[in-house]
Short mmCIF file of C-alpha atoms in Angstrom, two decimals:
data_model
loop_
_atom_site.label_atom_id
_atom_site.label_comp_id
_atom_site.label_asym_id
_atom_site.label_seq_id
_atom_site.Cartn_x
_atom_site.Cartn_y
_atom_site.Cartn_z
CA UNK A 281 38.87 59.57 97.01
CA UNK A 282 34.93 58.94 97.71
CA UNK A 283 32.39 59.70 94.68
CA UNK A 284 31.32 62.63 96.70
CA UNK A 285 34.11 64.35 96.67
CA UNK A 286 35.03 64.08 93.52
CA UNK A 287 32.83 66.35 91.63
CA UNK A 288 34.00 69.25 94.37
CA UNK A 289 37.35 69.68 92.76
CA UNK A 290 36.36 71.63 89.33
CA UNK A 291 33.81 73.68 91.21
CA UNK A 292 37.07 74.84 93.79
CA UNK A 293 39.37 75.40 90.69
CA UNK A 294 35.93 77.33 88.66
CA UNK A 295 36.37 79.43 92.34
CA UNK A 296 39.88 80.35 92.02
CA UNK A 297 39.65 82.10 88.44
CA UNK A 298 37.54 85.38 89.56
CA UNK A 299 39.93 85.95 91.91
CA UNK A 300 42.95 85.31 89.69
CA UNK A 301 41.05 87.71 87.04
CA UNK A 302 40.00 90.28 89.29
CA UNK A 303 44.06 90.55 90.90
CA UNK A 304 45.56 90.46 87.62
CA UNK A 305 42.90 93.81 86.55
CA UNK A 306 44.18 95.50 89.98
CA UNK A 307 47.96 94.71 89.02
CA UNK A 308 47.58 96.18 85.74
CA UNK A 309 45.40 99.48 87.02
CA UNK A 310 48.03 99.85 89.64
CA UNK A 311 50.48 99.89 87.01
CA UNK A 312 48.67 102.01 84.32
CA UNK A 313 48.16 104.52 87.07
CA UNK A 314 50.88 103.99 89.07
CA UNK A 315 53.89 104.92 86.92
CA UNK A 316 52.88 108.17 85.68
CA UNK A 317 52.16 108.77 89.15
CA UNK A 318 55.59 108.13 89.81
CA UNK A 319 56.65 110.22 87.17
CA UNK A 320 54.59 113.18 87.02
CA UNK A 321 53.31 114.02 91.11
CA UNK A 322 56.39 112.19 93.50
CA UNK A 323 59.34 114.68 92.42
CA UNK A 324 57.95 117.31 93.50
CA UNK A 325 57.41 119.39 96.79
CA UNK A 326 54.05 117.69 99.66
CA UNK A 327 51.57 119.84 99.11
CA UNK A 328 51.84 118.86 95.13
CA UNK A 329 52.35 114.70 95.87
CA UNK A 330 49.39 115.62 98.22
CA UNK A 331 47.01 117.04 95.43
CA UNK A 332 48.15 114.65 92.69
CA UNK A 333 47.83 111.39 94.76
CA UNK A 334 44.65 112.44 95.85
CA UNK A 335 43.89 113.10 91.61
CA UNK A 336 45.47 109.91 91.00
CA UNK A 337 43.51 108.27 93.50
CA UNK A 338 40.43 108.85 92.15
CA UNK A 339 40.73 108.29 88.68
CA UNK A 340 42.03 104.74 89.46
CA UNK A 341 38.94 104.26 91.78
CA UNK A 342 36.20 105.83 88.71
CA UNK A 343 38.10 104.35 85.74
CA UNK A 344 36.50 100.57 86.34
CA UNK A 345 33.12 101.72 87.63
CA UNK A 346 32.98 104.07 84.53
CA UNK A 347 34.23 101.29 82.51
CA UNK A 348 31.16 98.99 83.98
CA UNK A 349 28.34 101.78 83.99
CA UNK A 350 29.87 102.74 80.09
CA UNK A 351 30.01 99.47 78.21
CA UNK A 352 28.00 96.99 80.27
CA UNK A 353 24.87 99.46 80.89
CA UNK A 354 25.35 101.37 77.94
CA UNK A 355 26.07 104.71 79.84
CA UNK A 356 27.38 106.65 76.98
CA UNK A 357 28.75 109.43 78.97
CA UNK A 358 30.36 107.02 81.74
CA UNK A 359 32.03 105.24 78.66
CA UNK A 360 33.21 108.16 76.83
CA UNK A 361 35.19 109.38 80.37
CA UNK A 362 36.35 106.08 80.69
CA UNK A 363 37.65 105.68 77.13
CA UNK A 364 39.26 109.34 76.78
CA UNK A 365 41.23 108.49 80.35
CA UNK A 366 42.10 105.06 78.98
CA UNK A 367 43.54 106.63 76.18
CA UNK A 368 45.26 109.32 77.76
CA UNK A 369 46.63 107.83 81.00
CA UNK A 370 48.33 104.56 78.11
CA UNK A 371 50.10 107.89 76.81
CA UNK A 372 51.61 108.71 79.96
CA UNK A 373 52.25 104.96 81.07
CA UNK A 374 54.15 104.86 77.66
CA UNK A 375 56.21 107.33 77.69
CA UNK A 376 57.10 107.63 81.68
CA UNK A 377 58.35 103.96 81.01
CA UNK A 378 60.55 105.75 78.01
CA UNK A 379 61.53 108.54 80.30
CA UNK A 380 63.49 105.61 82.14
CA UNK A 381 66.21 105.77 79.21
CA UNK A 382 66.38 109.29 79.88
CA UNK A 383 67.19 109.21 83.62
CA UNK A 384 69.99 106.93 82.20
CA UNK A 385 71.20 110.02 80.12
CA UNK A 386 70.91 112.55 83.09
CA UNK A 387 72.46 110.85 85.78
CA UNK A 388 75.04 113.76 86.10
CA UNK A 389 71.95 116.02 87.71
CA UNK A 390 71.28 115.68 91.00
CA UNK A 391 68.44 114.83 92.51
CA UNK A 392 65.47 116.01 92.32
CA UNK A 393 66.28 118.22 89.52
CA UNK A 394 67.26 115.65 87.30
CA UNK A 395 63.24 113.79 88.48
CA UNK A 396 62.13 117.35 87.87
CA UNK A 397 62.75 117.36 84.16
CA UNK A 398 61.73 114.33 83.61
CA UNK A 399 58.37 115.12 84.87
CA UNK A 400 58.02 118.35 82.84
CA UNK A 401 59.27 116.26 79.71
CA UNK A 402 57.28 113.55 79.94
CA UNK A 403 54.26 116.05 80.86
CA UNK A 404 54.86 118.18 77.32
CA UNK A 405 54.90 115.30 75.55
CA UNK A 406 52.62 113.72 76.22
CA UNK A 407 49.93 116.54 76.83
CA UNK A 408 50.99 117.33 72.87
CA UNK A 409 50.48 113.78 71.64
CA UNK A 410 47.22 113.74 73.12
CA UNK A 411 45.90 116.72 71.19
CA UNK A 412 47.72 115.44 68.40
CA UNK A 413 45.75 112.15 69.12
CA UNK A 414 42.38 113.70 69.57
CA UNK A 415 43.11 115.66 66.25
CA UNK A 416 43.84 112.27 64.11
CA UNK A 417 41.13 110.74 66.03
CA UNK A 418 38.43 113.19 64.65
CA UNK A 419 39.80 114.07 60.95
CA UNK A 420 38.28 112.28 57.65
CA UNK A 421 40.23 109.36 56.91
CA UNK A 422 42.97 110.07 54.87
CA UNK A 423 42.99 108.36 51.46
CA UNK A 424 45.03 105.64 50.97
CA UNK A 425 45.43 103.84 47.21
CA UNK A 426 46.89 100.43 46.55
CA UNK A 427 47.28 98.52 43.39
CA UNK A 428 46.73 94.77 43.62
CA UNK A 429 47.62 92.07 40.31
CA UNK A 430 45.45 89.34 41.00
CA UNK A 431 46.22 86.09 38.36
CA UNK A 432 42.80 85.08 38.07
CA UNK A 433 41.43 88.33 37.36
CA UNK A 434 39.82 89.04 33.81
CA UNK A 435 40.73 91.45 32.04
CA UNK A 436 36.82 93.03 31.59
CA UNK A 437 37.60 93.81 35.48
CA UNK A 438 40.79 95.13 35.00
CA UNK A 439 41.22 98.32 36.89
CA UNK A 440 38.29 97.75 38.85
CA UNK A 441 38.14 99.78 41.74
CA UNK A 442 37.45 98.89 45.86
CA UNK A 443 36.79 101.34 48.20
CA UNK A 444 37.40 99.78 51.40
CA UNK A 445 35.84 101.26 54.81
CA UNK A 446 35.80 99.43 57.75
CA UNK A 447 35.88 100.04 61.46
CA UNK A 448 33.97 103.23 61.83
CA UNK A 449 33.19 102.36 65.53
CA UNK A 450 30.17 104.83 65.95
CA UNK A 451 30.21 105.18 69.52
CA UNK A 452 29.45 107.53 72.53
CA UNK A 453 30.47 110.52 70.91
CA UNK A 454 28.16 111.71 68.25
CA UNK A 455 29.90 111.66 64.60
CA UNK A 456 27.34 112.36 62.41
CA UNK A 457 29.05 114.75 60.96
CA UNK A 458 32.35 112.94 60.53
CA UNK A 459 30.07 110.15 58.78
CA UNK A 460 28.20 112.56 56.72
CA UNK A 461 32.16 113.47 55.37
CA UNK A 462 33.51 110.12 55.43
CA UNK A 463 30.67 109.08 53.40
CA UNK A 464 31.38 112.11 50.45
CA UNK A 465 34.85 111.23 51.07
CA UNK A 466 34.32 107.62 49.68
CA UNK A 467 31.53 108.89 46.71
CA UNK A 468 34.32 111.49 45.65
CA UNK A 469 36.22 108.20 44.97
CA UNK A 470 33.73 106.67 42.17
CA UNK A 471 34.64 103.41 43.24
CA UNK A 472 33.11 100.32 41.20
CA UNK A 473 32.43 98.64 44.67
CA UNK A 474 32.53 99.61 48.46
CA UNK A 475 32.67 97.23 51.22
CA UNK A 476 32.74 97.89 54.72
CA UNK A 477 34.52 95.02 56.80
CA UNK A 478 32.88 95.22 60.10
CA UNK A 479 32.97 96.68 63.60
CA UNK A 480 30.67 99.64 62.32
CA UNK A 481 29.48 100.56 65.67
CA UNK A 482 29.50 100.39 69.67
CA UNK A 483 26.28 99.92 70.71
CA UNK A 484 22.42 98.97 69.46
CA UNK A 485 20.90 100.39 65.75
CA UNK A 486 18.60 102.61 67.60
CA UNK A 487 21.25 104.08 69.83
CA UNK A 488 23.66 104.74 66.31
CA UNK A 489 21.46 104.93 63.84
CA UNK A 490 21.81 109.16 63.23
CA UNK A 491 25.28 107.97 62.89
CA UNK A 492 25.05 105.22 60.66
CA UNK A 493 22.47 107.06 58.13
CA UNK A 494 24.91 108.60 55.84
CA UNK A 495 26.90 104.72 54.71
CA UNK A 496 23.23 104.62 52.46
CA UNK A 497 23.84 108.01 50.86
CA UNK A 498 27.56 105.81 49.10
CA UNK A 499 26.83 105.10 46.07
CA UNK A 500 28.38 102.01 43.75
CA UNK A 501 27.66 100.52 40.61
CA UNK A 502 29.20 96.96 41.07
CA UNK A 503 28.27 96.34 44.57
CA UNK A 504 28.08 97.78 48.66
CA UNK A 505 28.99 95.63 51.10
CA UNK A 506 28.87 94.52 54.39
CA UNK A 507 30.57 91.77 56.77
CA UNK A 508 30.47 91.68 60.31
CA UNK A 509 33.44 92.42 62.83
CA UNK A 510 34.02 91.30 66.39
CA UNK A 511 32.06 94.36 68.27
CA UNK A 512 28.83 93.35 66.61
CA UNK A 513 28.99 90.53 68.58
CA UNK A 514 29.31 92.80 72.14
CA UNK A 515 25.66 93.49 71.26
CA UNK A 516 23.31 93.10 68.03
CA UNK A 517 24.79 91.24 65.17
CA UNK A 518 21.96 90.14 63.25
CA UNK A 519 20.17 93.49 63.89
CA UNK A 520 23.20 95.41 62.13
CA UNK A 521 23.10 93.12 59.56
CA UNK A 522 19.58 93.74 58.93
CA UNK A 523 19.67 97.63 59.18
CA UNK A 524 22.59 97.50 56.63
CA UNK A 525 20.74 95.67 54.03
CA UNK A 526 17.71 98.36 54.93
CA UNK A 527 20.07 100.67 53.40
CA UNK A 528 20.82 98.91 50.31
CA UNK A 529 24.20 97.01 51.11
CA UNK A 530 24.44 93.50 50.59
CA UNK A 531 25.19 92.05 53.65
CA UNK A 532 27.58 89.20 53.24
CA UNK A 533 26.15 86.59 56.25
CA UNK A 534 28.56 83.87 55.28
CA UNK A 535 27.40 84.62 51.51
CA UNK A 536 28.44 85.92 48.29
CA UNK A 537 27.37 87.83 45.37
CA UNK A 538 28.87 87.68 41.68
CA UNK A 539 29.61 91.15 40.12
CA UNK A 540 30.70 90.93 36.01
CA UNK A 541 32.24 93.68 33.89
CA UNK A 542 33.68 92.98 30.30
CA UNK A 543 32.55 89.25 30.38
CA UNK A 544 34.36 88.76 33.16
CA UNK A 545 32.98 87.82 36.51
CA UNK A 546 34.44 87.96 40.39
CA UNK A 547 32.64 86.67 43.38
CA UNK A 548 32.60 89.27 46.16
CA UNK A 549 32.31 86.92 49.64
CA UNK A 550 31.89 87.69 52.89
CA UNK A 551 32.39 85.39 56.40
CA UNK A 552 31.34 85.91 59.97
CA UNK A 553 34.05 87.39 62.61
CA UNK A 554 36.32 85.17 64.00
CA UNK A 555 34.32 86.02 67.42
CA UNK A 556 30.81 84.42 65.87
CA UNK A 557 30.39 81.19 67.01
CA UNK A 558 31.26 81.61 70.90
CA UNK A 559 28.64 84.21 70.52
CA UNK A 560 26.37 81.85 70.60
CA UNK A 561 23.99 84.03 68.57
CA UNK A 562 22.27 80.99 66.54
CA UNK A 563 23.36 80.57 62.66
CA UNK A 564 26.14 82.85 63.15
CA UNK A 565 30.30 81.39 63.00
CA UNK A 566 32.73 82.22 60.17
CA UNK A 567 31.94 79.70 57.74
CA UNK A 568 33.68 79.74 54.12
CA UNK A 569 32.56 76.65 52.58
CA UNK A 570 28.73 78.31 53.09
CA UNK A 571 29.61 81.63 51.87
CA UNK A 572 30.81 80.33 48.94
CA UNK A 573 28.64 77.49 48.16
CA UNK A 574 26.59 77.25 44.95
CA UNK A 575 29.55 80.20 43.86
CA UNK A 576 31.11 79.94 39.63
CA UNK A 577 34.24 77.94 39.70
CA UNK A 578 37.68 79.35 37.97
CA UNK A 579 36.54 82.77 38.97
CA UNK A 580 38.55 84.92 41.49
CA UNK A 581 37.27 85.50 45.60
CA UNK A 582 37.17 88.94 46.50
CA UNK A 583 36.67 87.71 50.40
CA UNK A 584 35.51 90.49 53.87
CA UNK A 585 36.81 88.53 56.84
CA UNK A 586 37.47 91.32 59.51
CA UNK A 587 40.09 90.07 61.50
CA UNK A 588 43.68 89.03 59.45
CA UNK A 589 44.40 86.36 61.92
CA UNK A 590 41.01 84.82 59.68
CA UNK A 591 43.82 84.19 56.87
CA UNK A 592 44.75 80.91 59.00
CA UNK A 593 41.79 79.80 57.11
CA UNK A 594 41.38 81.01 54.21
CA UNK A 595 44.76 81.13 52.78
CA UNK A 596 44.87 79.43 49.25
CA UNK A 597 40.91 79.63 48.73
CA UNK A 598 40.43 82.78 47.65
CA UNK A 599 42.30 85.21 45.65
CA UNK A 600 42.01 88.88 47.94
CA UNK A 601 41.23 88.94 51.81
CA UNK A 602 40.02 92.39 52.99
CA UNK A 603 40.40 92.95 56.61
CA UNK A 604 40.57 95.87 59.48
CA UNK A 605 40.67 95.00 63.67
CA UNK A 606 43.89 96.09 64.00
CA UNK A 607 43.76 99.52 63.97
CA UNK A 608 47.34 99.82 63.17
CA UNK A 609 47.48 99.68 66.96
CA UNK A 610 45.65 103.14 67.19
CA UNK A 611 47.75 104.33 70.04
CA UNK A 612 51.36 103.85 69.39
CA UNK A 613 53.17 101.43 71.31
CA UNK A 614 50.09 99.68 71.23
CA UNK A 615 51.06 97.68 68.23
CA UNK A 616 53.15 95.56 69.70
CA UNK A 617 50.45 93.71 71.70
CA UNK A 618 47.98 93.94 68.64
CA UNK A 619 51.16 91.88 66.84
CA UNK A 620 51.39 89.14 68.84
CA UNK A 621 47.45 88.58 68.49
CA UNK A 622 47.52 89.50 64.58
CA UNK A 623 49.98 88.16 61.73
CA UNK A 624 49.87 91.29 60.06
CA UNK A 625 49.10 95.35 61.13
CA UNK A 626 48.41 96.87 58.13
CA UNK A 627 49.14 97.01 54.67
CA UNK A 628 49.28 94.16 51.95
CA UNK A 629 50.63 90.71 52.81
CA UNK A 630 51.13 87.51 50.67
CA UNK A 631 49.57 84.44 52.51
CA UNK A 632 50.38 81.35 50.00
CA UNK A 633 48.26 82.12 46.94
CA UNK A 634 45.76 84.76 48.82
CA UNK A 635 46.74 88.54 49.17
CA UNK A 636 45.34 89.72 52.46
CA UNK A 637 44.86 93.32 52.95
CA UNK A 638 44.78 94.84 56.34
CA UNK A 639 43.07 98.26 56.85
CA UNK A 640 43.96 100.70 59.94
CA UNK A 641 40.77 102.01 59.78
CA UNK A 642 38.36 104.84 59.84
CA UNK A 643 37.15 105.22 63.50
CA UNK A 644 38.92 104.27 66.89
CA UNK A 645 37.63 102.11 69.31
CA UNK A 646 37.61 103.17 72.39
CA UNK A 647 39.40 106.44 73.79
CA UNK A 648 39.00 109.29 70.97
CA UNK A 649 42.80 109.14 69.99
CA UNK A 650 45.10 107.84 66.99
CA UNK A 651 48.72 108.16 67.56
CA UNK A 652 51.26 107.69 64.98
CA UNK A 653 48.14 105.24 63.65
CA UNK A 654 46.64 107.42 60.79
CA UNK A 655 42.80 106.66 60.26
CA UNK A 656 42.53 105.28 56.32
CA UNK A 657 39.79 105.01 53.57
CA UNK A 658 41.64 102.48 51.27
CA UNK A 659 41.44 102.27 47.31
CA UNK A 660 42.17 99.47 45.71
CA UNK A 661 42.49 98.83 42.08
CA UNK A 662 42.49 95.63 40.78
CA UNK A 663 44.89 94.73 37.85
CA UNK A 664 44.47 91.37 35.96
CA UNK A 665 47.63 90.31 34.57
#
């Protein structure tokens, strides 16, 4: 092979990938689309296969230009039609793939009856679970208390409390409501300290910040605050930072803060998302040894590190790992992709010596639904031995 050819190779193989990318997005729309298609419009008589291909038809054409126009221009009513049909056409991917084990069950009705009821089944259901969705979507997080021994703890700081809300998501749709509640929701608690482990919104502080406002009417007498998740990194990481601090949290930037009740002392510590570094924003990557440099030895880490897979990491260096990102999946079967990303989904999990507790979370990313993945405001207490 000549020197001149040589360098052509990676530049063909750099070629190939869009291409591979962009078939793989068209495979999965067709499917997404396809199959309640399938279900719903082809059982039934022309002139309704007619009216529902030509439906069909053009949601799969609008979805990724609403998809591009919503979240890479920052249209927030192209993204909020995008999201809501994301949401609701997974529903009816879901559970037209289900309705397969029910064609099993009817195969003594003919044809198309037997299609017939599928369709109408599958319809019901999941017209239902999207309201139900919606409904969970758009409630107050319900409130959900957990007791955690940690050995290290001292017993000044015994019963300590930590209000844990993470992943509000302020986004296209306009919650300042829902935050004004959310945030009396969390004061009604009286925790000792509040912290708020990322992904707080979808988009820039000036586009959120009516939405935002009401996180610096909480109130704490130990401590508020902040890390960063992954979808501060879509867009303006630092800023966020910087407007959170403006009202009053600490935010944790790869740093820590020492709270002490009784005599007794616990380091509250907070790193940068997993996503940081291949940002590329400068000074920003998940970086423990920094956060807690210059921190009290023998005392126990309280740590915000947003996503669980983070625990890789951090497992036997600090004593408690808050974290959200999952969502619990949000939209149920969801979870079982977010699981094979995530060692944990929710809930309280023993990593060596470090507890790691996973949040669902308060908002939802994305399409306005939550099924059978309740929103949560968590309460911990803290019990020393």
């Amino acid at each position: 092979m000549t020197q001149t050819q040589q360098p052509r190779r990676p530049r063909e193989r750099r070629g190939r990938r869009p291409g591979v990318f962009a078939g793989v997005v068209v495979l999965a729309l067709l499917l997404l689309f396809g199959v309640p298609w399938a279900t719903l419009v082809l059982p039934w008589p022309s002139p309704v296969v007619v009216a529902g291909t030509v439906l069909f038809g053009i949601a799969v054409v609008a979805f990724p230009v609403l998809m591009f126009l919503g979240h890479a221009r920052g249209n927030d009513r192209a993204a909020l039609v995008a999201d809501t049909t994301l949401g609701v056409v997974w529903v009816f991917f879901a559970w037209s793939v289900l309705s397969l084990v029910l064609r099993v069950a009817l195969l003594g009705v003919p044809e198309p009856q037997r299609s017939r009821i599928i369709a109408v089944l599958v319809l019901v259901v999941g017209l239902a679970l999207v309201g139900y969705g919606v409904r969970e979507a758009m409630r107050v997080p319900r409130i959900r208390r957990v007791e955690v021994t940690l050995p290290r703890l001292g017993s000044g700081l015994d019963g300590t409390t930590v209000a844990l809300l993470t992943d509000t998501h302020f986004g296209p749709i306009d919650r300042r409501r829902w935050s004004e509640r959310t945030a009396a929701a969390v004061n009604a608690l009286r925790p000792d300290i509040v912290a708020h482990a990322g992904d707080i919104a979808d988009g820039t502080v000036e586009q959120r910040r009516a939405q935002v406002a009401p996180l610096g009417t909480i109130t704490a007498p130990l401590a508020r605050v902040y890390s960063t998740g992954n979808h501060e990194y879509f867009g303006e990481a630092q800023a966020w930072l910087d407007h959170m601090t403006s009202l009053g949290w600490d935010s944790l930037h790869n740093r820590h803060i020492v709270v002490e009740r009784g005599g007794h002392r616990l380091i509250v510590a907070g790193i940068d998302d997993a996503t940081a570094r291949a940002s590329g924003l400068d000074g920003h990557g998940a970086e423990l040894d920094r956060a807690l440099d210059g921190s009290p030895g023998d005392v126990p880490i309280l740590l915000l590190a947003h996503q669980p897979k983070q625990i890789a990491e951090t497992a036997n260096q600090v004593d408690l790992q808050l974290a959200g990102h999952t969502h619990g999946g949000q939209i149920w079967p969801f979870h079982y992709l977010v699981r094979t990303d995530q060692p944990v989904l929710h809930g309280l999990s023993q990593h060596g010596t470090t507890q790691l507790y996973t949040s669902r979370g308060a908002g939802f990313w994305g399409p306005p639904l939550r099924v059978f993945a309740p929103s949560e405001i968590t309460l911990l207490t803290l019990r020393a031995p």
